[in-house]
Amino acid sequence: DVKVTQSSRYLVKRTGEKVFLECVQDMDHENMFWYRQDPGLGLRLIYFSYDVKMKEKGDIPEGYSVSREKKERFSLILESASTNQTSMYLCASRPLNSYNEQFFGPGTRLTVL
Amino acid sequence: GQQLNQSPQSMFIQEGEDVSMNCTSSSIFNTWLWYKQDPGEGPVLLIALYKAGELTSNGRLTAQFGITRKDSFLNISASIPSDVGIYFCAGQKTSYDKVIFGPGTSLSVIP
């Protein structure tokens, strides 16, 4: 079974802190994605990566950065957390030759105080 | 940017009832996807549709790719408590484009 894991299920941080959200997949997928999920807005794409060291901006990249040093790991970084970044963050992966189905992790619920 | 609309936004139904929900777009998509998110989990793909007019089933779930390519429908027959969750539609124009997700339909099933 495809397994996508996220480092934390719940996280509480203070405004201005640097926050790292980690995502690891064990199926050797080339593509990885970070979304944030907010009520009534669905899933919005923050950043994605097609390969190691490659990254592309999604629809809402402001205030975020990413790192993909290894194929299985895709990290989302909040350089200086703000209260409007309180949200559910979902990581997903997808194999190179499957253009549609993404496999999601369980999510990290981040609260910024 | 591109947006998908889902209706209804939420539903409360009795166990055993059938459920219908839909997804509409102002743009044409060539692929429609339906995901379900169980409480506390990430979304999981239920059904993928690749052709206008296509009708595809997965157990008690049936989804249709609208003929106009601007909409899709999901039906659940004889609902059970484990059907509770958020149902997301998603569309993709070409295999190289991003997947666009709708805002979701929240389903609650009353035993």
Coordinates of N, CA, C and O in Angstrom, one line a residue, chain A residues 35-44 46 60 64 83-90 109-110, chain B residues 86 88 102-104:
Chain A
Y35 N -0.7 21.0 0.0 CA -2.0 21.8 -0.1 C -2.3 22.3 1.3 O -1.9 21.7 2.3
R36 N -3.1 23.3 1.3 CA -3.8 23.7 2.6 C -5.3 23.6 2.4 O -5.8 23.9 1.3
Q37 N -6.0 23.1 3.4 CA -7.4 22.9 3.4 C -8.1 23.8 4.4 O -7.8 23.7 5.6
D38 N -9.0 24.6 3.9 CA -9.8 25.5 4.7 C -11.2 25.3 4.4 O -11.6 25.1 3.3
P39 N -12.1 25.4 5.5 CA -13.5 25.2 5.3 C -14.1 26.1 4.2 O -13.9 27.3 4.1
G40 N -14.8 25.5 3.2 CA -15.5 26.2 2.2 C -14.5 26.6 1.0 O -15.0 27.1 0.0
L41 N -13.3 26.3 1.1 CA -12.3 26.6 0.1 C -11.7 25.4 -0.6 O -11.0 25.5 -1.6
G42 N -11.9 24.3 0.0 CA -11.4 23.0 -0.6 C -9.9 23.0 -0.4 O -9.3 23.5 0.6
L43 N -9.2 22.3 -1.3 CA -7.7 22.1 -1.2 C -7.1 23.1 -2.2 O -7.4 23.2 -3.4
R44 N -6.2 23.9 -1.6 CA -5.5 24.9 -2.5 C -4.0 24.5 -2.5 O -3.4 24.3 -1.5
I46 N -0.1 24.8 -2.7 CA 0.9 25.8 -2.2 C 2.1 25.6 -3.1 O 2.6 26.6 -3.7
I60 N -1.0 29.4 -4.1 CA -0.9 30.3 -2.9 C 0.5 30.1 -2.3 O 0.5 29.7 -1.1
Y64 N 5.4 30.8 2.1 CA 5.8 29.5 2.2 C 7.0 29.3 1.4 O 7.2 30.0 0.4
T83 N -0.9 34.2 11.9 CA -2.2 33.6 12.3 C -3.0 33.2 11.1 O -3.8 32.2 11.2
N84 N -2.9 33.9 10.0 CA -3.7 33.5 8.8 C -3.1 32.2 8.1 O -3.7 31.7 7.1
Q85 N -2.1 31.7 8.7 CA -1.6 30.4 8.2 C -2.1 29.2 9.1 O -1.7 28.1 8.9
T86 N -2.9 29.5 10.0 CA -3.6 28.4 10.8 C -4.5 27.7 9.8 O -5.4 28.3 9.1
S87 N -4.3 26.4 9.7 CA -5.0 25.6 8.7 C -4.6 24.1 8.8 O -3.8 23.8 9.6
M88 N -5.3 23.3 8.0 CA -4.9 21.9 7.8 C -4.0 21.8 6.6 O -4.4 22.3 5.5
Y89 N -2.8 21.2 6.7 CA -1.9 21.1 5.6 C -1.8 19.6 5.2 O -1.6 18.7 6.0
L90 N -2.0 19.4 3.9 CA -2.0 18.0 3.4 C -0.9 17.9 2.4 O -0.7 18.7 1.5
R109 N -2.7 19.5 11.3 CA -3.5 20.7 11.7 C -2.6 21.7 12.5 O -2.2 21.4 13.6
L110 N -2.3 22.8 11.8 CA -1.4 23.8 12.4 C -2.2 25.0 13.0 O -3.1 25.5 12.3
Chain B
I86 N -16.2 14.2 3.9 CA -16.2 15.3 2.9 C -15.9 14.7 1.5 O -14.9 14.0 1.4
F88 N -14.9 15.5 -2.3 CA -14.4 16.5 -3.1 C -14.4 16.1 -4.6 O -14.1 15.0 -4.9
G102 N -12.7 21.1 -5.8 CA -13.8 21.9 -5.4 C -13.8 22.1 -3.9 O -13.0 21.5 -3.2
P103 N -14.8 22.8 -3.3 CA -14.8 23.1 -1.9 C -15.3 22.0 -1.0 O -15.1 22.0 0.2
G104 N -15.9 21.0 -1.6 CA -16.3 19.8 -0.9 C -17.8 19.8 -0.5 O -18.4 20.9 -0.4

